[in-house]
């Protein structure tokens, strides 16, 4: 059985994990994304040494140099080799920070402060000596403004590996960074933290369209310079937009790039009516059909929210859905430079700077505080706003008016919000400092932190939109002295990302980017943890077969998460998770049996290549692994589609009939519904699970199907279903009642009263109430057929309450048949035996946990098989065939009968 392990860290944080039988503590910890110290994985080094405060365990195999006999006697242990025999409490010799890798802080000196125009400065700093900083073209850093406690976020405008790191900064009168730049000089010390962000150039051969507003040109220059350095022939077109002629910068650089990049072209525009530029207007005016390549184009956009939305609307109006749409939005920052005490006040310090599409600056404060965004009167820059803040507090379109002191909290419409959340692979995260109520912690979940850790990990969630605003809008003084809001809103969109290969193409692009940040920089401990996660995935694959597809999906997700964790860039990790790879795999592979035989081995090979610092091999493996993942998913989808087709079909048998099926979301009920849909019946499907609604939508492709959520253990629920059928179709011709099933398996003497009542409620009352609800309308219309589903378990071991319930179903069937016959209503039943079915998406009850419970359940299985003359379980198709026969006109002379469908077991 599994055991719970509490990992107690030196900083007071405790995290809980679950160890499955035979699983080491280190294995379970890494699967739970808790990267405890680790180096060798096989008891050879002692790096992971911990102290066990309580519980029993098998220490496993290790050498004395890793753990001496004396240390073992004192309760020390090695998580990499130990397996729990009971619940454990371990003291981990490290802080909880080992569970996360954070961006590094670097200190360097200024090498240039060049005023490129009246409004824009180029700031250059020396690449930190010996730091080996790596970044992706398009990423940013948080620069600490000298002489203050504030930071601002700026995108690199140079390629990675440059000796000099460059940034473009928009000057705003009275701004914090702008004032410092007035006096900044070569040699001044400055520090920054990063790199951050998931806005970066993805590798591909398809054309790219780059759209830049104002100093949003910086990340675009980094992209272009990287392409030029690498000699990349990819077709690229840039549209660069600003507000005034003074904002135009780096045109000479762009002209030079057209000579070094053979497939690069660019145009620029100015929105000021008085411009001398050739093109007046906004960037959308320069987007032409040839730039969109019939949708097979990757669009990279850096600008304020209205610019992003304008481009999105422009594409929608032309019915163009690009293969990739990557963007970075800006909004004003809230903190400004302190005003010097004087007899007079400069008007510029109290006037909000004009903000328009194209006039952008990548300045922001460092820490995320989930408060309403405020625009200080003497703000100097543009705050790059985190996704959750923009969409959940101030709505999707955040941009201040010229004469407004703060951003209006206009929420987008719920429908728009749902669309945005579904389509944008941006960061949807909670932030430090939320004053919302903490979300409940699942005691059975993998990690439980201290309150502070939960806040950092995003456990404190924002309230729904129909709740009052989170906080009152703070005044400017409070904003200046508090923790200002910051962060990028970065996102990406792909067509039908969860239903196509695009999800794995997007993962590949992100992983190739992450690879550039970690290769040559991962410690031996980090490599060991990575290899552990890779090795675990191989346990659930045997050749080209899944041993456990669900476990593979879970461990595969942990493996891929780890690479992004090692970059120290939370945005990259969130961008990957937002793609929904794990959810897509969990759904598609739920019943899969085949996988590409190299998928799991790829994980080990990728780790080997990264450890050997073989960049090209690692890149090739990541790309090949994505292709193999797509093949596995396609095969699973094909197999699933084939498995959902009924094995036996009598075309048109239920044409013109309205058929109600209860318990239709899964199991026998689902299969009956599929068969009736294939035979042209009109369906009303009932279940208390919301799965019934999506199932009805699926069947609507071949017949008329309606889903009704209802609790059939109650009269109100049963009446709701029949009322819905009559309201929509005017009658019910056939009612098939499937709800029921064993919850617990144990000797009758072991059942407490409440479990007996629950078994009866689950397996007797749904049929009783459903028959009561439908018999009246059938008698009134003078015809109808009721098919109840009973069980041969009326004579079986370890489920007496369930047997009693199904005995009641048999009695209902025979007694109601007598009442219905004079009115043309037939009442029949089937009594299924053991039936093979996919794992239930919503279990009836808890799985057996203890050895005793497992033995009771196995005795039930053995008796079920032994009682069958055919010595096997039946199939869903075999059960559906009998039910549909009794429901059809072919059985018009059969009523009051219970038909065993159990391989010769008569029950």
Tab-separated table of C-alpha atoms in Angstrom, residues 88 241 245 272 294-295 373 465 492 505 533-534 559 645 663 828:
chain	number	residue	atom	x	y	z
A	88	UNK	CA	7.323	8.811	7.551
A	241	UNK	CA	5.076	51.598	-35.308
A	245	UNK	CA	8.840	61.036	-35.339
A	272	UNK	CA	1.113	61.420	-35.484
A	294	UNK	CA	-2.522	32.161	-45.816
A	295	UNK	CA	-2.193	31.651	-42.055
A	373	UNK	CA	-3.005	48.850	-10.966
A	465	UNK	CA	-15.767	38.047	-11.281
A	492	UNK	CA	0.787	32.536	-27.345
A	505	UNK	CA	5.030	21.497	-31.808
A	533	UNK	CA	12.507	11.482	-13.576
A	534	UNK	CA	13.491	10.072	-16.970
A	559	UNK	CA	10.036	15.033	-16.599
A	645	UNK	CA	-18.020	2.037	-32.487
A	663	UNK	CA	-26.426	6.386	-16.004
A	828	UNK	CA	-38.249	-6.088	-18.668
